[in-house]
Amino acid sequence: MARKSRVQIVHENQNTNKTLLWKIAVYIRLSREDTRSNDESESVINQRKIDLEFIEEKFCNEQYVISDIYIDDGRSGTTEETRPDFQRLCWDIESGKVNCVVCKTLSRAFRNYADQGKFLEQFLPAYGCRFIAISNPFVDTFADPDCTQNMEIPINGLMND
């Protein structure tokens, strides 16, 4: 067995002890208004509850902070330009304020197949940002970096489009 220098061993131990702080953004979108409660859609309230419960369970053994909750209530998901909070989310990813995005489903984040591909395959990886869609289908680009390459994600994107 090859010997390791003390410097190399110390460096390896420092890397394994390094804990990543997840700066999580919760993204919520509803394309049309539904029953209003305190000026917020019931669906938005439900999405927030589902997302926050998921984060509490999924990240219970990790360090995390909720950076912000981004809500585009009553907005179509077909284009980025018509969603001000989605634009703000992108700026916060670029600035390093966010390194993980959680949303209920892919359709909450994207209704345009081309935007979905650009965001998941180019934008997020360029900034080292993790993306999680909780259901239908489950997506976690950190736990499974190749998940966007299987057929389920693009097909789901086409169906959402």
mmCIF file of N, CA, C and O in Angstrom, residues 24-29 67-72 85-86 88-90 92-93 97-98:
data_model
loop_
_atom_site.group_PDB
_atom_site.id
_atom_site.type_symbol
_atom_site.label_atom_id
_atom_site.label_comp_id
_atom_site.label_asym_id
_atom_site.label_seq_id
_atom_site.Cartn_x
_atom_site.Cartn_y
_atom_site.Cartn_z
ATOM 1 N N ILE A 24 -31.494 27.789 0.372
ATOM 2 C CA ILE A 24 -32.642 27.272 -0.374
ATOM 3 C C ILE A 24 -33.632 28.370 -0.750
ATOM 4 O O ILE A 24 -34.009 29.201 0.071
ATOM 5 N N ALA A 25 -34.038 28.315 -2.002
ATOM 6 C CA ALA A 25 -35.118 29.160 -2.510
ATOM 7 C C ALA A 25 -36.316 28.254 -2.749
ATOM 8 O O ALA A 25 -36.188 27.190 -3.344
ATOM 9 N N VAL A 26 -37.459 28.667 -2.271
ATOM 10 C CA VAL A 26 -38.701 27.954 -2.541
ATOM 11 C C VAL A 26 -39.406 28.725 -3.653
ATOM 12 O O VAL A 26 -39.630 29.927 -3.531
ATOM 13 N N TYR A 27 -39.716 28.022 -4.761
ATOM 14 C CA TYR A 27 -40.406 28.687 -5.866
ATOM 15 C C TYR A 27 -41.822 28.146 -5.975
ATOM 16 O O TYR A 27 -42.048 26.938 -6.043
ATOM 17 N N ILE A 28 -42.791 29.071 -5.994
ATOM 18 C CA ILE A 28 -44.206 28.735 -6.055
ATOM 19 C C ILE A 28 -44.829 29.535 -7.193
ATOM 20 O O ILE A 28 -44.574 30.728 -7.329
ATOM 21 N N ARG A 29 -45.651 28.843 -7.995
ATOM 22 C CA ARG A 29 -46.335 29.547 -9.081
ATOM 23 C C ARG A 29 -47.725 28.963 -9.256
ATOM 24 O O ARG A 29 -47.937 27.768 -9.135
ATOM 25 N N SER A 67 -33.445 30.949 2.008
ATOM 26 C CA SER A 67 -33.029 32.283 1.568
ATOM 27 C C SER A 67 -34.228 33.179 1.296
ATOM 28 O O SER A 67 -34.231 34.340 1.671
ATOM 29 N N ASP A 68 -35.225 32.608 0.618
ATOM 30 C CA ASP A 68 -36.414 33.388 0.295
ATOM 31 C C ASP A 68 -37.469 32.463 -0.289
ATOM 32 O O ASP A 68 -37.164 31.349 -0.731
ATOM 33 N N ILE A 69 -38.698 32.938 -0.299
ATOM 34 C CA ILE A 69 -39.794 32.239 -0.969
ATOM 35 C C ILE A 69 -40.249 33.139 -2.110
ATOM 36 O O ILE A 69 -40.597 34.293 -1.891
ATOM 37 N N TYR A 70 -40.201 32.606 -3.320
ATOM 38 C CA TYR A 70 -40.507 33.356 -4.539
ATOM 39 C C TYR A 70 -41.873 32.897 -5.028
ATOM 40 O O TYR A 70 -42.078 31.707 -5.267
ATOM 41 N N ILE A 71 -42.801 33.836 -5.169
ATOM 42 C CA ILE A 71 -44.179 33.484 -5.519
ATOM 43 C C ILE A 71 -44.625 34.284 -6.741
ATOM 44 O O ILE A 71 -44.633 35.514 -6.722
ATOM 45 N N ASP A 72 -44.992 33.572 -7.791
ATOM 46 C CA ASP A 72 -45.619 34.176 -8.961
ATOM 47 C C ASP A 72 -47.063 33.689 -8.988
ATOM 48 O O ASP A 72 -47.386 32.673 -9.596
ATOM 49 N N ASP A 85 -40.976 37.184 -9.905
ATOM 50 C CA ASP A 85 -40.245 36.484 -8.847
ATOM 51 C C ASP A 85 -39.315 35.416 -9.408
ATOM 52 O O ASP A 85 -38.279 35.122 -8.825
ATOM 53 N N PHE A 86 -39.659 34.841 -10.563
ATOM 54 C CA PHE A 86 -38.742 33.904 -11.210
ATOM 55 C C PHE A 86 -37.483 34.647 -11.669
ATOM 56 O O PHE A 86 -36.367 34.148 -11.517
ATOM 57 N N ARG A 88 -36.302 37.369 -10.273
ATOM 58 C CA ARG A 88 -35.578 37.681 -9.037
ATOM 59 C C ARG A 88 -34.819 36.451 -8.538
ATOM 60 O O ARG A 88 -33.674 36.547 -8.083
ATOM 61 N N LEU A 89 -35.436 35.272 -8.653
ATOM 62 C CA LEU A 89 -34.778 34.017 -8.287
ATOM 63 C C LEU A 89 -33.509 33.815 -9.116
ATOM 64 O O LEU A 89 -32.449 33.481 -8.580
ATOM 65 N N CYS A 90 -33.604 34.042 -10.411
ATOM 66 C CA CYS A 90 -32.428 33.889 -11.292
ATOM 67 C C CYS A 90 -31.309 34.847 -10.880
ATOM 68 O O CYS A 90 -30.139 34.463 -10.850
ATOM 69 N N ASP A 92 -30.810 36.056 -7.894
ATOM 70 C CA ASP A 92 -30.268 35.596 -6.620
ATOM 71 C C ASP A 92 -29.368 34.369 -6.789
ATOM 72 O O ASP A 92 -28.399 34.200 -6.046
ATOM 73 N N ILE A 93 -29.663 33.524 -7.772
ATOM 74 C CA ILE A 93 -28.781 32.396 -8.087
ATOM 75 C C ILE A 93 -27.460 32.925 -8.625
ATOM 76 O O ILE A 93 -26.383 32.510 -8.200
ATOM 77 N N LYS A 97 -26.740 34.131 -3.670
ATOM 78 C CA LYS A 97 -27.647 34.143 -2.521
ATOM 79 C C LYS A 97 -28.374 32.803 -2.388
ATOM 80 O O LYS A 97 -28.795 32.423 -1.303
ATOM 81 N N VAL A 98 -28.523 32.090 -3.502
ATOM 82 C CA VAL A 98 -29.249 30.824 -3.552
ATOM 83 C C VAL A 98 -28.366 29.772 -4.217
ATOM 84 O O VAL A 98 -27.735 30.051 -5.239
#
